[in-house]
Coordinates of C-alpha atoms and ligand atoms in Angstrom, one line a residue:
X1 CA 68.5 76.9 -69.4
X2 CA 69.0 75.1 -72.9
X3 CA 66.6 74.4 -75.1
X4 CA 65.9 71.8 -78.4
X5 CA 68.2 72.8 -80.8
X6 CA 65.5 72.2 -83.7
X7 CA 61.1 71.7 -83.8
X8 CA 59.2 70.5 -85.6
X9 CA 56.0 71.6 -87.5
X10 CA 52.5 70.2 -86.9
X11 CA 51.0 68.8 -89.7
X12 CA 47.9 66.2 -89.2
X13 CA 48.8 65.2 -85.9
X14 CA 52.5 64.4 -86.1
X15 CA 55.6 66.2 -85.8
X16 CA 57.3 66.9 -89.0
X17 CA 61.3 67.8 -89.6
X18 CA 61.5 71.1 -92.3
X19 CA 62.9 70.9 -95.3
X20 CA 64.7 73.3 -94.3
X21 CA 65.2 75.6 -91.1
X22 CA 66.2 79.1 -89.8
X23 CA 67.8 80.5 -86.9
X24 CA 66.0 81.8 -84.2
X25 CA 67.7 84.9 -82.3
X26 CA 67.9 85.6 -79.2
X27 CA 67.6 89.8 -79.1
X28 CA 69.2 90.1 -75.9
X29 CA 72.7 88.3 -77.1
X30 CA 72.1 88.1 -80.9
X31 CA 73.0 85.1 -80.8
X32 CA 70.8 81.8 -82.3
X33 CA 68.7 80.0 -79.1
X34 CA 67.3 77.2 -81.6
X35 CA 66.6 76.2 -85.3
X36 CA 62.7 76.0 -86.6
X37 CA 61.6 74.6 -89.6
X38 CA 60.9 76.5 -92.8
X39 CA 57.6 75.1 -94.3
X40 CA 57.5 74.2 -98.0
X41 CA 54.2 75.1 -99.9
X42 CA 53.5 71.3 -100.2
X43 CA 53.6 71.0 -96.4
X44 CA 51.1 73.7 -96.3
X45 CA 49.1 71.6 -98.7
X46 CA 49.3 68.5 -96.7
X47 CA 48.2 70.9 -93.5
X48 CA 45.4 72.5 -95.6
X49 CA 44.2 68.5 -96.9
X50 CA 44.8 67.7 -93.2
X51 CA 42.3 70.0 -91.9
X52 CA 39.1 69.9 -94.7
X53 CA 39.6 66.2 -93.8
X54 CA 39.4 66.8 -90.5
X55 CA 36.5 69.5 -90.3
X56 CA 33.5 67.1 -91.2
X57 CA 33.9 65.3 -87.5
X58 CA 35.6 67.9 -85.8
X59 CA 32.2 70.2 -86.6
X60 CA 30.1 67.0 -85.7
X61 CA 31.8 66.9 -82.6
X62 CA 29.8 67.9 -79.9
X63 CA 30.8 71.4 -78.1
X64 CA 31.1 70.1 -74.5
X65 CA 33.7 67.6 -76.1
X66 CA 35.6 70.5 -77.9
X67 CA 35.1 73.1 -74.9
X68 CA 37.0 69.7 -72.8
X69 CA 40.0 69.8 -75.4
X70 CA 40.7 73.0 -74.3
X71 CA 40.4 72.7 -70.8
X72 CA 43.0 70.3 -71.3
X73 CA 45.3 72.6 -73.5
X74 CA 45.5 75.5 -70.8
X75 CA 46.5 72.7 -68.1
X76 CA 49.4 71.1 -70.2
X77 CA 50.4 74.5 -71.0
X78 CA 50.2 75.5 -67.2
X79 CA 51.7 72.4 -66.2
X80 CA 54.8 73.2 -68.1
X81 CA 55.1 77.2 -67.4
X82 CA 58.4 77.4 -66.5
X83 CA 59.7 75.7 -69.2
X84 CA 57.4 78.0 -71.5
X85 CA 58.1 81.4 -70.0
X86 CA 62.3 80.6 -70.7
X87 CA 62.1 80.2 -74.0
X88 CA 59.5 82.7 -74.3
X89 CA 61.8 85.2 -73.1
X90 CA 65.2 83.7 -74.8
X91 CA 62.9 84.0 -78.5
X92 CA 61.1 87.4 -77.6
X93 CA 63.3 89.0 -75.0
X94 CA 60.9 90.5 -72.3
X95 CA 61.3 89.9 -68.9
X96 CA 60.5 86.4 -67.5
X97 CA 57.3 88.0 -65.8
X98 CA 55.7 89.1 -68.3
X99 CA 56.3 86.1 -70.4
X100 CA 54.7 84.3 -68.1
X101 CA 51.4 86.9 -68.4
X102 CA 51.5 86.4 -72.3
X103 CA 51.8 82.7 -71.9
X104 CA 48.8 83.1 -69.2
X105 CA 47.3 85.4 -71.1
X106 CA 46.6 82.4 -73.5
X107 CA 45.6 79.9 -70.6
X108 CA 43.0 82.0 -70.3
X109 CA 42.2 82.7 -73.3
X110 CA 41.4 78.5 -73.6
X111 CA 39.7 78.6 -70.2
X112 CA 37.4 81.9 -71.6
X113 CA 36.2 79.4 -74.6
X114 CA 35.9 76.5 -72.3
X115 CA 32.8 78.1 -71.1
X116 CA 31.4 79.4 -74.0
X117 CA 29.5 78.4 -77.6
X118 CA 28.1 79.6 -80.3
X119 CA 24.6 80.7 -79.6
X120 CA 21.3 79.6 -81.4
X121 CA 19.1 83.0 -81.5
X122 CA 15.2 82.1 -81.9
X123 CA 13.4 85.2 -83.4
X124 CA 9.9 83.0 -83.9
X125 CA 8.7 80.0 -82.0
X126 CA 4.7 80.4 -82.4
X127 CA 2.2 77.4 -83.5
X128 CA 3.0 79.1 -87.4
X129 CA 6.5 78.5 -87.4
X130 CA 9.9 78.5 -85.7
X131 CA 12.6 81.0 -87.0
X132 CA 16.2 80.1 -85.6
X133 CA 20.0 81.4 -86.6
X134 CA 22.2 78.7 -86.2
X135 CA 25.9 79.5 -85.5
X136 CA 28.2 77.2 -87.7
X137 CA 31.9 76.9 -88.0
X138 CA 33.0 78.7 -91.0
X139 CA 35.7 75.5 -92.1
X140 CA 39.6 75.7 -92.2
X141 CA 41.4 78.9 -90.3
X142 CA 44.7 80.4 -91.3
X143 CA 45.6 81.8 -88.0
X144 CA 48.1 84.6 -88.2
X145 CA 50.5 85.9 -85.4
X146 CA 52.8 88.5 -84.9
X147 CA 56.0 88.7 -82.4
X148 CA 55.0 90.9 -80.3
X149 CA 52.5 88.7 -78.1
X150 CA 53.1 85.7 -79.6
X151 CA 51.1 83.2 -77.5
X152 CA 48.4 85.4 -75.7
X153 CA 47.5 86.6 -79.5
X154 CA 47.8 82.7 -81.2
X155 CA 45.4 82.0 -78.3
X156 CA 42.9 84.7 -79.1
X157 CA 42.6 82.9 -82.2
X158 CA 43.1 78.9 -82.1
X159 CA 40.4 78.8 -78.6
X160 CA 37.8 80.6 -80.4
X161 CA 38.3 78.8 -83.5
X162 CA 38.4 75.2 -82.2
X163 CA 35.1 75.9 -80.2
X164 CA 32.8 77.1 -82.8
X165 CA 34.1 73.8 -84.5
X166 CA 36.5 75.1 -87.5
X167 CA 39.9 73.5 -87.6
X168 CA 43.1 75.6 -88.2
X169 CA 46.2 76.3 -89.5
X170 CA 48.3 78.6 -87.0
X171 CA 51.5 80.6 -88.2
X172 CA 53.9 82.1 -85.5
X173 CA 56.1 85.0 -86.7
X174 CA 59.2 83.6 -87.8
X175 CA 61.0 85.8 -85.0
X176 CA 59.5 84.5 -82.6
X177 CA 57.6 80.6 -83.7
X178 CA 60.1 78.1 -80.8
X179 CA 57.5 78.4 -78.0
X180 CA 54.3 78.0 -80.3
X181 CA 56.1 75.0 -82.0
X182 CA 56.7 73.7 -78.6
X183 CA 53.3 74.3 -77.3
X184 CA 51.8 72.3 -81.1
X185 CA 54.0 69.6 -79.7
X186 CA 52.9 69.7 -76.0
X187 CA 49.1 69.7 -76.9
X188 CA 49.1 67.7 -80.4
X189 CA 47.5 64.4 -78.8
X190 CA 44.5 65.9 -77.6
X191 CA 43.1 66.8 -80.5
X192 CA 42.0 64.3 -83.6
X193 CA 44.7 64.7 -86.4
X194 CA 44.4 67.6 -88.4
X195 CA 42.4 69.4 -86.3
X196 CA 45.3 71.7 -85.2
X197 CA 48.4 72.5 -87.5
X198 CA 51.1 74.9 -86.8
X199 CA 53.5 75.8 -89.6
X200 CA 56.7 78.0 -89.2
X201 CA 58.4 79.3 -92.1
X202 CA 60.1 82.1 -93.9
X203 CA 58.3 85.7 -95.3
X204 CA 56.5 83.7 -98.8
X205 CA 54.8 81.5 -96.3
X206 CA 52.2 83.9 -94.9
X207 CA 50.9 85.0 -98.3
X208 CA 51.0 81.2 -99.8
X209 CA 48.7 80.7 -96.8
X210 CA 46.6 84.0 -97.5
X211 CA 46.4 83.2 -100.9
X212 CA 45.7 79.8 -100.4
X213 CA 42.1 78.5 -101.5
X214 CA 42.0 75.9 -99.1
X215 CA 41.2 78.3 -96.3
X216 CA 37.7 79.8 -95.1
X217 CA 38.5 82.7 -92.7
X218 CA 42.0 84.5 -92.1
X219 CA 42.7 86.0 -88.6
X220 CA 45.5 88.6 -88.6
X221 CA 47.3 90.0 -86.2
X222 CA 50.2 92.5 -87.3
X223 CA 50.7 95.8 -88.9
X224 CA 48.6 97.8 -91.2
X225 CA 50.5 97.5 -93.8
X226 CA 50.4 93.9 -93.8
X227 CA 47.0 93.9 -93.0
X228 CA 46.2 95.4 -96.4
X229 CA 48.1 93.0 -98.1
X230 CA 45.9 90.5 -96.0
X231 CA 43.1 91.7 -97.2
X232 CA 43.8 91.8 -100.9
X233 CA 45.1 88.0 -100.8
X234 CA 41.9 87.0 -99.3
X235 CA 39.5 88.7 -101.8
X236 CA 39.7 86.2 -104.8
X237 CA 38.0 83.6 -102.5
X238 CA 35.8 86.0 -100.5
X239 CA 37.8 85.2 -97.2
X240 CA 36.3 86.0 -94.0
X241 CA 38.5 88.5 -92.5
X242 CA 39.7 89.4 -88.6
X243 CA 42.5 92.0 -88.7
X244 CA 43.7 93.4 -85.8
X245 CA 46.3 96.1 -87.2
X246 CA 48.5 99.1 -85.7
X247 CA 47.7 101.7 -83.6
X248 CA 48.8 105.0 -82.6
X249 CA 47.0 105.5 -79.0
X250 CA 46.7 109.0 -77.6
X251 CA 46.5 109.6 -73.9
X252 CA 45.1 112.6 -72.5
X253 CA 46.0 114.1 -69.3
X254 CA 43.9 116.3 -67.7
X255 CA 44.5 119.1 -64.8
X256 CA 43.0 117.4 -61.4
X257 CA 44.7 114.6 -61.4
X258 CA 47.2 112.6 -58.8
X259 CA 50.3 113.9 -60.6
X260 CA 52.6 110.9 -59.5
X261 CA 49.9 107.9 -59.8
X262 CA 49.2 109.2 -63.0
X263 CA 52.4 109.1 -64.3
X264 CA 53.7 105.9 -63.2
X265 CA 50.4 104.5 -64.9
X266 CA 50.7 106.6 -68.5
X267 CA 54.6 105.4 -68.2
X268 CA 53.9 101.8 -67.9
X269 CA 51.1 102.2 -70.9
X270 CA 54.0 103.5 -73.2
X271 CA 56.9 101.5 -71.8
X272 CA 55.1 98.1 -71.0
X273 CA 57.4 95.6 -73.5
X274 CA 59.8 98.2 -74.3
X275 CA 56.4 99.7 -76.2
X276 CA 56.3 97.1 -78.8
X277 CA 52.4 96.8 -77.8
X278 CA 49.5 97.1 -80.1
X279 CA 47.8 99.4 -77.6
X280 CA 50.9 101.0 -76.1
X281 CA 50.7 104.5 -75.4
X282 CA 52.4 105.7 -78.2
X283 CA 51.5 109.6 -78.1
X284 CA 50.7 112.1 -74.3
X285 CA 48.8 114.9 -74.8
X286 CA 48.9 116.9 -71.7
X287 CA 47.9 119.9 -70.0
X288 CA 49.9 123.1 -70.3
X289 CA 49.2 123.2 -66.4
X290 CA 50.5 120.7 -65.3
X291 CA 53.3 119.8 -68.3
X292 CA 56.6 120.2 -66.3
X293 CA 55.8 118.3 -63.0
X294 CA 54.2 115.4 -65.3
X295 CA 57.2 115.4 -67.8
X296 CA 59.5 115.3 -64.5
X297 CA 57.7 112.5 -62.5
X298 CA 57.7 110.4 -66.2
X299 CA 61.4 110.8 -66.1
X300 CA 61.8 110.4 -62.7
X301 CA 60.1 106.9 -63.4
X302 CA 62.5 107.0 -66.6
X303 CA 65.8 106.9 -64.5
X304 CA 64.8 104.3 -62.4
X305 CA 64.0 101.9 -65.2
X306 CA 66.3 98.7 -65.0
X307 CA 67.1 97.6 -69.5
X308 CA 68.3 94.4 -69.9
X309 CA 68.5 91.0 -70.4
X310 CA 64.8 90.0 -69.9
X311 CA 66.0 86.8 -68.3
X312 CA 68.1 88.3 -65.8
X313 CA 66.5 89.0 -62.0
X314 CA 65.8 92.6 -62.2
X315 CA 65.3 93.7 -65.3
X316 CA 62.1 95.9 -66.3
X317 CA 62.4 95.9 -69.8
X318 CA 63.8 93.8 -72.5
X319 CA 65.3 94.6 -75.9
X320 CA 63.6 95.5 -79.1
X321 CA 62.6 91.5 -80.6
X322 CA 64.1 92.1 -84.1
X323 CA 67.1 93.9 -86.1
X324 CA 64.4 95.0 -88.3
X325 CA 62.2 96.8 -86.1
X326 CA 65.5 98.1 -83.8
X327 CA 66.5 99.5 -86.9
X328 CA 63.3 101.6 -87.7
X329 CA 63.3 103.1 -83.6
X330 CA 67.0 103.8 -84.5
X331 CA 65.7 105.7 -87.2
X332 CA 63.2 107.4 -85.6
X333 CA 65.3 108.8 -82.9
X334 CA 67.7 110.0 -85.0
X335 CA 65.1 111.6 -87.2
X336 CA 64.0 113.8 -83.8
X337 CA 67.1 114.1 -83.1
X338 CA 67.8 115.6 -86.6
X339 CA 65.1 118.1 -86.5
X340 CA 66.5 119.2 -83.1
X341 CA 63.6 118.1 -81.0
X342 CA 64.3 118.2 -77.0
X343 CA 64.7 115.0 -75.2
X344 CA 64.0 115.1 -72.3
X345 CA 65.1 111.6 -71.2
X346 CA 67.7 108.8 -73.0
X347 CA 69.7 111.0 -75.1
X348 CA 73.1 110.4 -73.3
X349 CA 71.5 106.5 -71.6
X350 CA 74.3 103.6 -72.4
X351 CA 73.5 100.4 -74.0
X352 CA 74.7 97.3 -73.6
X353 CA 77.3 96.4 -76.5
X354 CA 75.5 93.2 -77.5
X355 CA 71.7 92.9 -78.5
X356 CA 68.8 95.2 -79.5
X357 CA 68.5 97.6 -76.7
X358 CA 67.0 101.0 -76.7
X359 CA 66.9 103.5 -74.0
X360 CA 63.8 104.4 -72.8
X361 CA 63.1 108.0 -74.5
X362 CA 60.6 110.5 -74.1
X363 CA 60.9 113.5 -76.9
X364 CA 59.4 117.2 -75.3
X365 CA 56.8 118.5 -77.4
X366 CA 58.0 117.8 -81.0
X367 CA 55.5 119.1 -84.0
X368 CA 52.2 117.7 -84.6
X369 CA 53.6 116.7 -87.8
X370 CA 56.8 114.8 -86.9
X371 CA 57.1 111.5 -87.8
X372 CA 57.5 110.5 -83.8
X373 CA 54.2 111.6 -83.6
X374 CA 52.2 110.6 -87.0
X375 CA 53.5 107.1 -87.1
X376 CA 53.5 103.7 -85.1
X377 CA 57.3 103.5 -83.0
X378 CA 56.5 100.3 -81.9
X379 CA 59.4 101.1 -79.3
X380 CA 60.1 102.7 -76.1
X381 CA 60.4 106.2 -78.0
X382 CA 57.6 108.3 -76.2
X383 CA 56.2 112.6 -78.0
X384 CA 54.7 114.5 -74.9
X385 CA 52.6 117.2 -76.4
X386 CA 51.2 120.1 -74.5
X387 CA 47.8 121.5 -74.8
X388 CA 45.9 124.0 -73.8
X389 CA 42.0 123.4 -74.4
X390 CA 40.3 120.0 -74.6
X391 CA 38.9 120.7 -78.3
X392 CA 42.3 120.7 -79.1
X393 CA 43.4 117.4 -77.6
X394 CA 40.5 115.9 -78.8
X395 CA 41.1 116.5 -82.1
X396 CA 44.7 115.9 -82.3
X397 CA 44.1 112.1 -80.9
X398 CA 41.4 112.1 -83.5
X399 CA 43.4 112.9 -86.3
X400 CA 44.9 109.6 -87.3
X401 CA 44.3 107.2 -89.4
X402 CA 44.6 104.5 -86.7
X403 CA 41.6 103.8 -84.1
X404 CA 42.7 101.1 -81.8
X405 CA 42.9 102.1 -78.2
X406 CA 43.5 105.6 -76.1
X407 CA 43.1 106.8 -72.9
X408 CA 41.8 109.8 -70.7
X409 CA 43.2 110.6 -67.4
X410 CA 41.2 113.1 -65.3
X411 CA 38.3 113.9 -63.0
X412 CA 35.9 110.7 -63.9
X413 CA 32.7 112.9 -65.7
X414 CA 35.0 115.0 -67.3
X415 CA 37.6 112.1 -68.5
X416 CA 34.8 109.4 -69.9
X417 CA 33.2 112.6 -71.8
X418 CA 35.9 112.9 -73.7
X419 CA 36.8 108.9 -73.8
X420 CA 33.2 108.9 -75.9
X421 CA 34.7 111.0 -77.9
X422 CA 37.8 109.3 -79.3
X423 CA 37.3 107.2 -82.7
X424 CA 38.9 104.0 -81.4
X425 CA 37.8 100.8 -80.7
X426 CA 38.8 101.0 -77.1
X427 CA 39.1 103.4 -74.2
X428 CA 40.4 103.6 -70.6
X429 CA 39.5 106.3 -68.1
X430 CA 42.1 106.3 -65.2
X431 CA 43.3 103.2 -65.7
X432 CA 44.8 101.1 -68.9
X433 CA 44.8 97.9 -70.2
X434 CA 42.2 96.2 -68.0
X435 CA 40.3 93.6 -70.1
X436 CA 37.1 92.2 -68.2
X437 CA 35.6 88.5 -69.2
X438 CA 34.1 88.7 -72.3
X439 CA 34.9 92.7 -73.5
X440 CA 36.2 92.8 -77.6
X441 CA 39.1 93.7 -78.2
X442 CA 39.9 95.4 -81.6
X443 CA 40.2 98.9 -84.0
X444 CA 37.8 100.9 -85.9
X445 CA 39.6 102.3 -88.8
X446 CA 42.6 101.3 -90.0
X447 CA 43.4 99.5 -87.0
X448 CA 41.4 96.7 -88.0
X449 CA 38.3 95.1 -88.9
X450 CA 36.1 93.1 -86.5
X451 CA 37.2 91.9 -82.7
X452 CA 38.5 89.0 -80.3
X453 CA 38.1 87.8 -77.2
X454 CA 34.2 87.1 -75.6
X455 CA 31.3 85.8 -77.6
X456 CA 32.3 89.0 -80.3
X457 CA 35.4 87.1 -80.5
X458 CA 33.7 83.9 -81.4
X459 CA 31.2 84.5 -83.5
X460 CA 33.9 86.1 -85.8
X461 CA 34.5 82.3 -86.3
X462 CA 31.4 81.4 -87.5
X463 CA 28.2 81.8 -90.1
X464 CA 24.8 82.4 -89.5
X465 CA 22.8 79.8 -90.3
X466 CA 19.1 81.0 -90.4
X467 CA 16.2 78.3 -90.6
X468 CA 12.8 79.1 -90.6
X469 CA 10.1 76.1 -90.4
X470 CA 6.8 76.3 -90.7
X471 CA 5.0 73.8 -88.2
X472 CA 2.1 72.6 -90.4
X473 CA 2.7 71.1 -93.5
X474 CA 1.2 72.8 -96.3
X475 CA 0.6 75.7 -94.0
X476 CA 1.0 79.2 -95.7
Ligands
LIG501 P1 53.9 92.1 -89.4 O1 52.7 92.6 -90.1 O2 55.2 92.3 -90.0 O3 53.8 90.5 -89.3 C1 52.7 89.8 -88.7 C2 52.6 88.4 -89.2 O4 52.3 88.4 -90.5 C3 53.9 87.6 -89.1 O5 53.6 86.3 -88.7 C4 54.5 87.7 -90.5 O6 55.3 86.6 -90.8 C5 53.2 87.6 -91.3 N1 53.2 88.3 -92.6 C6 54.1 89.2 -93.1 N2 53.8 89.5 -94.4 C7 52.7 88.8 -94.7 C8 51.9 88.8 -95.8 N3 52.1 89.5 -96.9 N4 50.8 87.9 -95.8 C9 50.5 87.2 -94.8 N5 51.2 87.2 -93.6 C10 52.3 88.0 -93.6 O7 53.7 92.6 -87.9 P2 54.7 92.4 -86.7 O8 55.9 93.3 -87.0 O9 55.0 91.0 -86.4 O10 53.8 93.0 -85.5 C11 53.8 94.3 -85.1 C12 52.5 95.0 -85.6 O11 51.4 94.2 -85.2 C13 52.3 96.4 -85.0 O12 51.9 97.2 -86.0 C14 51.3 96.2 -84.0 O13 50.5 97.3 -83.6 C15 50.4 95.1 -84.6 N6 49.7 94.4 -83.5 C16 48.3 94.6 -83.5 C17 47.6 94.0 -82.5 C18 46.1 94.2 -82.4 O14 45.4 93.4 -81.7 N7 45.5 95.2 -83.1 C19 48.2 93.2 -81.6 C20 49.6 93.0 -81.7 C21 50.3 93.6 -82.7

């Protein structure tokens, strides 16, 4: 499939040409799959300007008619799926499939907030007075995204935002902004101008937008490091803040489990998008009693694994999205493989010539202290660490600075006894990932600060507004 060679941003309603504009690269042939634009600060102005003017009436606007807008969004977006997923997976590189579940993932983040608004919380109604919280938009939203999710995790942040009633400015990674500039332009007439503005651009544009006193609220997606950046940029004007940061999950396997089931679960948590997932399983603690048959059913699962072209029939998983980040797994392997750690599966794999692939690894039992297992891979680079009482495991996935997600895999009593345990913000007990209507997603500490999705999600997007009344007049 071809695509546009170049997009355009969103500013106020219309399409605008760059400046200037940047490759786009595909990570599967390294070769450019489109141009998109480079924002100048002044266009970030004009989007900013675009939106306070817009806010008033988009506020006034009553939240059936907003919830309606998007409806509407996830049907265009659905209506034009296939179209979506290819470039998704030309900019990104996963496979077609799950392109599709991130682009999905985003329908349904629209359809969520379709059905849902702000609540009013009475604490008093008696014949004294009436005591009422009000829930009101907060203003203008700079809207961060990263490349991993791009369009699920823009979702998480543009439905919630536009139903509470603040308008926003949305920034797609610049590795991966073609299908979120294509989406602006699918959806841009259903909403009135400047209610929705999506700027692409090089690295100064995310903290001119940070920085920028225009905005009311910033909601981050992306690494902790940028996070704290984030959060410095945003204290001259007292931002509100959403950061949803990195993580380091820990999975726990216990003795009593169904060896094979198990496995092929924990090895789609680590591998799912070549493990360039927030909550990817990125360390395995597991039992010294059953290490060897669960290290040998993960590389069973290991050998079988299809790498390739993520828009080729077949393929299970895609490249790494970015020189940059390919670069750091690089590193990271050859670090273990430095210190003489084991692998136990990708040493020897071969990699296509072209494009950012990485085998699928898994490294036996390296130190506690290794750098495979104290920092984020963000790849498909997987420590399996044996232990021998719960205590232990417990307080090895403890010890981290990062609290986003985990999981426990044994009998059920056992297993949730020790998911209460774990200092994250999430938990899943024989199963991962699943994400029921309405549950918040997001880290306790420095994996993040408040949550999306559900009414926790939304309110993130708003300020109380408390009134109390008194019923007669003079009344004391
Ligand atoms: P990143 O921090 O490099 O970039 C994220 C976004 O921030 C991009 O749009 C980037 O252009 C922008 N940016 C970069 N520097 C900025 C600055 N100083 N000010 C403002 N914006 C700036 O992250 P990434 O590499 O795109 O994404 C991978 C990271 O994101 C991983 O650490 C992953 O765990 C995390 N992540 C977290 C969640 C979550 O929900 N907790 C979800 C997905 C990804």
């Amino acid at each position: 499939m071809s695509f546009p060679r170049t997009y355009e941003l969103l500013i106020n309603g219309a399409g605008v040409p760059g400046a200037a504009y940047f490759d786009v690269i595909n990570p599967a042939t390294e070769e450019s799959i489109g141009r998109a634009p480079e924002a100048t600060r002044a266009q970030l102005d004009e989007a900013v300007a675009a939106a306070r003017k817009a806010f008033p009436a988009w506020k006034a606007t009553p939240v059936s008619e907003r919830q309606a807008k998007l409806t509407a969004m996830a049907d265009l977006i659905t209506a034009h799926i296939d179209e979506l997923k290819q470039l998704l997976t030309a900019e990104q590189g996963k496979t077609l499939a799950d392109a599709e579940g991130d682009i999905l993932g985003g329908v349904s983040s629209c359809r969520q907030y379709a059905i849902l608004a702000p609540p009013i919380e009475v604490h008093e109604d008696s014949p004294r007075r009436r005591s009422a919280t009000y829930r009101v938009p907060l203003g203008v939203v700079c809207a961060i995204a990263p490349w991993n999710y791009p369009i699920s995790i823009a979702m998480w942040k543009l439905a919630p935002s536009l139903v509470a009633g603040n308008c926003v400015v949305l920034k797609p990674s610049p590795f991966t902004p073609l299908t979120t500039l294509r989406i602006a332009e699918l959806v841009r007439d259903l909403f009135p101008q400047g209610v929705l503005n999506v700027l692409s651009g090089g690295d100064a544009l995310g903290p001119w937008m940070t920085s920028h006193p225009g905005f009311d609220k910033v909601s981050f997606t992306g690494s902790t490091a940028t996070g704290r950046r984030v959060m410095a940029s945003a204290a001259p004007t007292l931002k509100r803040l959403t950061l949803e940061l990195g993580g380091n999950d820990a999975a726990i396997v216990l003795p009593g489990i169904d060896i094979q089931r198990t496995a092929e679960q924990v090895f789609r948590a680590a591998f799912n998008n070549s493990g360039q997932s927030c909550v990817a399983t990125k360390r395995v603690y597991v039992h010294t009693g059953i290490y060897e048959r669960f290290s040998a059913a993960l590389v069973e699962l290991g050998k079988r694994a299809k790498i390739g072209d993520g828009s080729q029939q077949g393929t299970d998983y895609g490249p790494i999205q970015n020189r940059q980040q390919y670069e750091r797994v690089k590193e990271l392997i050859a670090d273990c493989r430095a210190k003489g750690y084991r692998f136990l599966l990708g040493e020897n794999t071969k990699m296509p010539a072209k494009g950012y692939f990485i085998p699928l690894t898994i490294i036996d039992n390296p130190p506690e202290d290794s750098r495979i297992v104290r920092e984020e891979q963000f790849g498909p680079v997987l420590p399996l660490l044996r232990f021998e009482d719960i205590e232990e495991a417990v307080r090895k996935a403890n010890d981290t600075d990062y609290g986003l997600g985990g999981s426990v895999w044994g009998p059920p009593e056992q297993a949730e006894a020790i998911a209460l345990r774990l200092d994250t913000g999430m938990v899943w007990v024989n199963e991962y990932g699943a994400m029921a209507t309405g549950q918040p997603f997001g880290g306790r500490k420095q994996s993040g600060i408040g949550v999306e999705n559900g009414m926790a999600g939304l309110l993130e997007f708003t300020g109380v507004h408390t009134v109390v009344t008194a019923k007669k007049i003079g009344a004391t």
